[in-house]
Amino acid sequence: MGLPKREVLSVDLISINDLSRDEIMDIIKDALYMKRKKDSVPILKGKFIVTAFFEPSTRTKLSFHRAIKGLGGEVIDFIPSVSAIQKGETDIDTLLTLQAMDIDAFVVRVRRNGAPSEWKEHIKVPIINGGDGTNQHPTQALLDMTTMYEHFGRLDLKVAIVGDIIHSRVANSLTQGLLKFGAEIRMCGPEEFVPRHYEGVSLITQSLEEALDGVDVIYALRVQKERIEKLPLNIDEFFRRYQINHKTIKLAPPHAVLMHPGPFNRNIEVSDNIVYSERSLILTQVKNGVYSRMAVLKRVVA
Ligand code: CP
């Protein structure tokens, strides 16, 4: 295809499966240490890191910016809508062009499943995957596991993932990450939005009552409308059957917490009165996103 081959191996983070159980726990402990310590060491001083997000993002991109700057590094934010992409340049040619400017790493997000794995065959500097299609979102899984570990002190938890699971890269990375720690994962949603089978998952059900019985964590997901070609009619109404609200949260034990990767759709998958309640860890997840990504940058780039 007329592209350079990578000569030197570098550490990347493309999938949660790139990390062993011990490596995940090291990142979690490092993230929580940096959160407690606050004054971080400038280990990225002199490093230039490009964020190249070919799909929209608030949390992932800006928490990476915060993490890079917190570690003393420089951010170069590539914005496709005002770039030579608009003149027909391809994504890989864009990354090779940016790499030629002596940058030290990429954080990427892309619509196409598997694109970061293809790119790493040609790119010499480390690539961190900030989400590819319906495939993987490893740093989301790491910040979620950091949040669960911080709250419960362990990860062998009972976790019910509720919502549009088959279009969710978050569901994949989180499930695969938690299974390494012996968690019990349940999946719940309308039959159009849950898989028939998922390796290692103990329960796949259309019943919210069954899914939430005895759980530690309710992990709600939004409907990924941008990935669905033809939406079933009244999708929002359809999803209200699975909404986590002040009534349905009672299907779970009192100690159970609500998590959501964001962005959430108010009063669709989560109700107004529960989203920032004392049961919710949603903003803690966002905060931990900064420190988990600092720990990832330390491992991959510093
Ligand atoms: N959770 C998550 O990936 O959010 P953003 O799309 O805002 O980055």
Coordinates of C-alpha atoms and ligand atoms in Angstrom, one line a residue:
M1 CA 0.0 0.0 0.0
G2 CA 3.1 2.3 -0.3
L3 CA 3.3 2.9 3.4
P4 CA 6.4 2.7 5.7
K5 CA 6.7 -0.3 8.0
R6 CA 7.3 0.2 11.7
E7 CA 11.0 -0.7 12.5
V8 CA 11.2 -0.1 16.2
L9 CA 8.7 -1.7 18.6
S10 CA 7.1 0.8 21.0
V11 CA 4.5 0.3 23.7
D12 CA 1.0 1.1 22.6
L13 CA -2.4 0.9 24.2
I14 CA -4.9 -0.3 21.6
S15 CA -7.0 -2.8 23.5
I16 CA -7.6 -3.6 27.2
N17 CA -6.2 -7.0 26.3
D18 CA -2.8 -5.4 25.7
L19 CA -2.6 -5.3 29.5
S20 CA -2.2 -8.2 32.0
R21 CA -4.2 -8.2 35.2
D22 CA -1.0 -7.0 37.1
E23 CA -0.4 -4.2 34.6
I24 CA -4.0 -3.0 35.0
M25 CA -3.6 -3.1 38.8
D26 CA -0.3 -1.1 38.5
I27 CA -2.1 1.6 36.4
I28 CA -5.1 1.7 38.9
K29 CA -2.7 2.1 41.9
D30 CA -0.6 4.7 40.1
A31 CA -3.7 6.7 39.1
L32 CA -5.0 6.7 42.7
Y33 CA -1.5 7.7 44.0
M34 CA -1.4 10.6 41.6
K35 CA -4.9 11.6 42.6
R36 CA -4.0 11.7 46.3
K37 CA -0.6 13.4 45.7
K38 CA -1.9 16.2 43.4
D39 CA 1.5 17.7 42.7
S40 CA 2.7 15.5 39.8
V41 CA 6.3 15.2 38.6
P42 CA 6.8 16.7 35.1
I43 CA 7.7 13.4 33.5
L44 CA 6.4 14.5 30.0
K45 CA 8.5 17.7 29.9
G46 CA 9.8 18.2 26.4
K47 CA 7.3 15.7 24.9
F48 CA 4.8 16.6 22.2
I49 CA 1.6 14.5 22.1
V50 CA -0.9 14.8 19.3
T51 CA -4.6 14.2 20.0
A52 CA -6.2 13.2 16.7
F53 CA -9.9 12.6 17.2
F54 CA -11.7 11.7 14.0
E55 CA -14.9 11.4 16.0
P56 CA -16.3 13.9 18.6
S57 CA -15.3 13.7 22.3
T58 CA -15.5 15.8 25.4
R59 CA -14.3 13.6 28.3
T60 CA -11.6 11.5 26.6
K61 CA -9.9 14.2 24.6
L62 CA -10.0 17.0 27.2
S63 CA -9.0 14.7 30.1
F64 CA -6.0 13.6 28.0
H65 CA -5.2 17.3 27.5
R66 CA -5.5 17.9 31.2
A67 CA -3.3 14.7 32.0
I68 CA -0.6 15.7 29.4
K69 CA -0.4 19.2 30.7
G70 CA -0.5 18.0 34.4
L71 CA 2.6 15.9 33.6
G72 CA 4.4 18.8 32.0
G73 CA 3.9 17.8 28.3
E74 CA 2.8 19.7 25.3
V75 CA -0.5 19.0 23.5
I76 CA -1.0 19.4 19.8
D77 CA -4.7 19.1 19.0
F78 CA -5.4 17.9 15.4
I79 CA -8.9 18.9 14.4
P80 CA -10.1 17.0 11.3
S81 CA -12.8 19.5 10.3
V82 CA -10.3 22.3 9.7
S83 CA -7.4 20.1 8.4
A84 CA -6.2 18.8 5.0
I85 CA -8.5 15.8 5.6
Q86 CA -11.1 18.2 4.0
K87 CA -8.9 18.2 0.8
G88 CA -8.9 14.4 0.6
E89 CA -5.8 13.5 2.7
T90 CA -6.3 10.0 4.4
D91 CA -6.1 9.4 8.1
I92 CA -2.9 7.3 7.9
D93 CA -1.2 10.0 5.7
T94 CA -2.3 12.6 8.2
L95 CA -0.6 10.6 11.1
L96 CA 2.6 10.0 9.1
T97 CA 2.7 13.8 8.3
L98 CA 2.3 14.7 11.9
Q99 CA 4.9 12.1 13.0
A100 CA 7.4 13.7 10.6
M101 CA 7.1 16.9 12.8
D102 CA 8.9 15.0 15.6
I103 CA 6.0 14.3 17.9
D104 CA 6.3 11.7 20.7
A105 CA 2.9 9.9 20.7
F106 CA -0.6 9.9 19.4
V107 CA -3.9 9.7 21.2
V108 CA -6.5 8.8 18.6
R109 CA -10.3 8.2 18.2
V110 CA -11.8 6.9 15.0
R111 CA -15.1 5.5 13.7
R112 CA -13.6 2.5 12.0
N113 CA -13.1 -0.7 14.1
G114 CA -9.5 -1.9 14.1
A115 CA -8.0 1.3 12.5
P116 CA -5.5 2.0 15.4
S117 CA -4.2 -1.6 15.1
E118 CA -3.6 -1.0 11.4
W119 CA -2.0 2.3 12.0
K120 CA 0.5 0.9 14.4
E121 CA 2.0 -1.2 11.7
H122 CA 3.3 2.0 10.1
I123 CA 3.7 4.5 12.9
K124 CA 6.9 4.5 15.0
V125 CA 5.7 6.5 18.0
P126 CA 3.2 5.0 20.6
I127 CA -0.5 5.1 19.9
I128 CA -3.1 5.3 22.6
N129 CA -6.6 4.3 21.5
G130 CA -9.2 6.8 22.7
G131 CA -12.0 4.6 21.1
D132 CA -12.4 2.9 17.8
G133 CA -15.9 2.3 16.5
T134 CA -17.7 -0.4 18.4
N135 CA -14.5 -2.2 19.2
Q136 CA -12.3 -0.9 22.2
H137 CA -12.0 2.0 24.6
P138 CA -9.3 0.9 26.9
T139 CA -8.7 4.1 28.9
Q140 CA -12.5 4.3 29.7
A141 CA -12.2 0.7 31.1
L142 CA -9.2 1.7 33.2
L143 CA -10.8 4.8 34.7
D144 CA -14.0 2.7 35.4
M145 CA -12.0 0.0 37.1
T146 CA -10.0 2.7 39.0
T147 CA -13.4 4.2 40.2
M148 CA -14.7 0.7 41.2
Y149 CA -11.5 -0.2 43.0
E150 CA -11.4 3.2 44.8
H151 CA -15.0 2.7 46.0
F152 CA -15.1 -1.0 46.8
G153 CA -11.4 -1.8 47.4
R154 CA -11.7 -4.8 45.1
L155 CA -12.7 -5.7 41.5
D156 CA -14.3 -9.2 41.9
L157 CA -17.7 -7.4 41.8
K158 CA -21.1 -8.1 40.4
V159 CA -21.7 -5.6 37.6
A160 CA -24.8 -5.2 35.5
I161 CA -24.2 -3.4 32.1
V162 CA -27.6 -2.0 31.0
G163 CA -28.5 -0.5 27.6
D164 CA -27.2 -0.6 24.0
I165 CA -24.4 -3.1 24.5
I166 CA -23.8 -4.4 21.0
H167 CA -22.8 -0.9 19.7
S168 CA -20.7 -0.1 22.7
R169 CA -16.9 -0.2 22.7
V170 CA -17.0 0.7 26.4
A171 CA -19.0 -2.5 27.2
N172 CA -16.3 -4.6 25.4
S173 CA -13.3 -3.1 27.1
L174 CA -14.9 -3.0 30.6
T175 CA -16.2 -6.5 30.4
Q176 CA -12.9 -7.9 29.2
G177 CA -10.9 -5.9 31.8
L178 CA -13.2 -6.9 34.7
L179 CA -13.2 -10.6 33.8
K180 CA -9.5 -10.7 34.4
F181 CA -10.3 -9.9 38.1
G182 CA -13.0 -12.5 38.5
A183 CA -16.0 -10.1 38.2
E184 CA -19.5 -11.4 37.5
I185 CA -20.8 -9.5 34.5
R186 CA -24.4 -9.4 33.5
M187 CA -25.8 -7.7 30.3
C188 CA -29.3 -6.3 30.1
G189 CA -31.3 -4.5 27.4
P190 CA -33.8 -5.0 24.6
E191 CA -32.9 -8.1 22.5
E192 CA -31.9 -5.9 19.6
F193 CA -29.2 -4.3 21.7
V194 CA -27.6 -7.3 23.6
P195 CA -25.5 -10.1 22.2
R196 CA -26.8 -13.7 22.2
H197 CA -23.6 -14.8 23.8
Y198 CA -20.5 -13.1 25.2
E199 CA -17.5 -15.0 26.4
G200 CA -17.3 -15.1 30.2
V201 CA -20.6 -13.2 30.8
S202 CA -22.8 -15.0 33.3
L203 CA -26.2 -13.6 32.4
I204 CA -27.7 -11.9 29.3
T205 CA -31.3 -10.9 29.9
Q206 CA -34.1 -8.6 28.9
S207 CA -35.3 -8.4 32.5
L208 CA -33.9 -5.4 34.5
E209 CA -35.2 -7.0 37.7
E210 CA -33.1 -10.1 37.0
A211 CA -30.0 -8.1 36.0
L212 CA -30.0 -5.8 39.1
D213 CA -30.6 -8.5 41.7
G214 CA -27.7 -8.5 44.2
V215 CA -25.4 -6.3 42.0
D216 CA -22.6 -4.0 43.3
V217 CA -22.5 -1.7 40.2
I218 CA -25.2 -0.7 37.7
Y219 CA -23.4 0.5 34.6
A220 CA -25.8 2.3 32.3
L221 CA -25.1 2.9 28.6
R222 CA -26.8 5.3 26.1
V223 CA -28.2 4.3 22.8
Q224 CA -25.3 4.8 20.3
K225 CA -27.5 6.5 17.7
E226 CA -24.5 7.5 15.6
R227 CA -23.7 3.8 15.0
I228 CA -27.2 2.6 14.1
E229 CA -28.2 2.9 10.5
K230 CA -32.0 2.4 11.0
L231 CA -33.3 3.1 14.5
P232 CA -36.2 1.0 15.7
L233 CA -39.3 3.3 16.0
N234 CA -39.7 5.2 19.3
I235 CA -36.2 4.1 20.4
D236 CA -36.3 6.5 23.4
E237 CA -39.7 5.2 24.6
F238 CA -38.3 1.7 24.1
F239 CA -35.4 2.5 26.3
R240 CA -37.4 4.0 29.1
R241 CA -38.2 0.3 30.0
Y242 CA -34.5 0.1 31.0
Q243 CA -34.2 3.5 32.5
I244 CA -32.3 3.7 35.9
N245 CA -34.5 6.0 38.0
H246 CA -35.5 6.3 41.7
K247 CA -37.8 3.3 41.3
T248 CA -35.7 0.9 39.3
I249 CA -32.5 1.6 41.3
K250 CA -34.4 -0.2 44.2
L251 CA -34.1 -3.4 42.2
A252 CA -30.4 -3.3 43.2
P253 CA -29.2 -3.5 46.9
P254 CA -28.8 -0.2 48.8
H255 CA -25.0 -0.4 48.5
A256 CA -25.0 -0.6 44.7
V257 CA -23.7 2.4 42.8
L258 CA -24.6 3.9 39.4
M259 CA -22.0 4.4 36.8
H260 CA -22.1 5.7 33.2
P261 CA -19.3 6.5 30.8
G262 CA -21.0 9.6 29.5
P263 CA -22.3 11.4 27.6
F264 CA -25.7 10.4 29.0
N265 CA -29.1 11.3 27.7
R266 CA -31.1 12.7 30.6
N267 CA -34.4 11.0 31.2
I268 CA -33.7 8.3 28.6
E269 CA -31.3 5.7 30.1
V270 CA -30.9 7.6 33.4
S271 CA -33.4 9.9 35.1
D272 CA -32.8 13.5 36.2
N273 CA -33.3 12.7 39.9
I274 CA -30.7 9.9 40.0
V275 CA -27.9 11.1 37.7
Y276 CA -26.0 13.2 40.2
S277 CA -27.5 11.5 43.4
E278 CA -25.4 10.1 46.2
R279 CA -25.7 6.7 44.5
S280 CA -24.0 8.0 41.3
L281 CA -20.2 7.8 40.6
I282 CA -20.5 9.5 37.2
L283 CA -18.5 12.7 38.0
T284 CA -16.0 10.6 40.0
Q285 CA -15.5 8.6 36.8
V286 CA -14.7 11.9 35.0
K287 CA -12.2 13.0 37.6
N288 CA -10.5 9.6 37.7
G289 CA -10.3 9.8 33.9
V290 CA -7.6 12.5 34.3
Y291 CA -5.5 10.4 36.8
S292 CA -6.0 7.1 34.9
R293 CA -4.8 8.7 31.7
M294 CA -1.8 10.2 33.5
A295 CA -0.9 6.7 34.6
V296 CA -1.3 5.4 31.1
L297 CA 0.8 8.3 29.6
K298 CA 3.5 7.5 32.2
R299 CA 3.6 3.9 31.1
V300 CA 3.4 4.5 27.3
V301 CA 5.1 7.8 26.7
A302 CA 7.4 8.9 29.6
Ligands
CP1 N1 -16.9 8.3 27.6 C1 -16.5 9.0 26.6 O1 -15.7 8.4 25.7 O2 -16.9 10.3 26.4 P1 -16.5 11.3 25.3 O3 -17.1 10.8 24.0 O4 -17.0 12.6 25.7 O5 -15.0 11.2 25.1

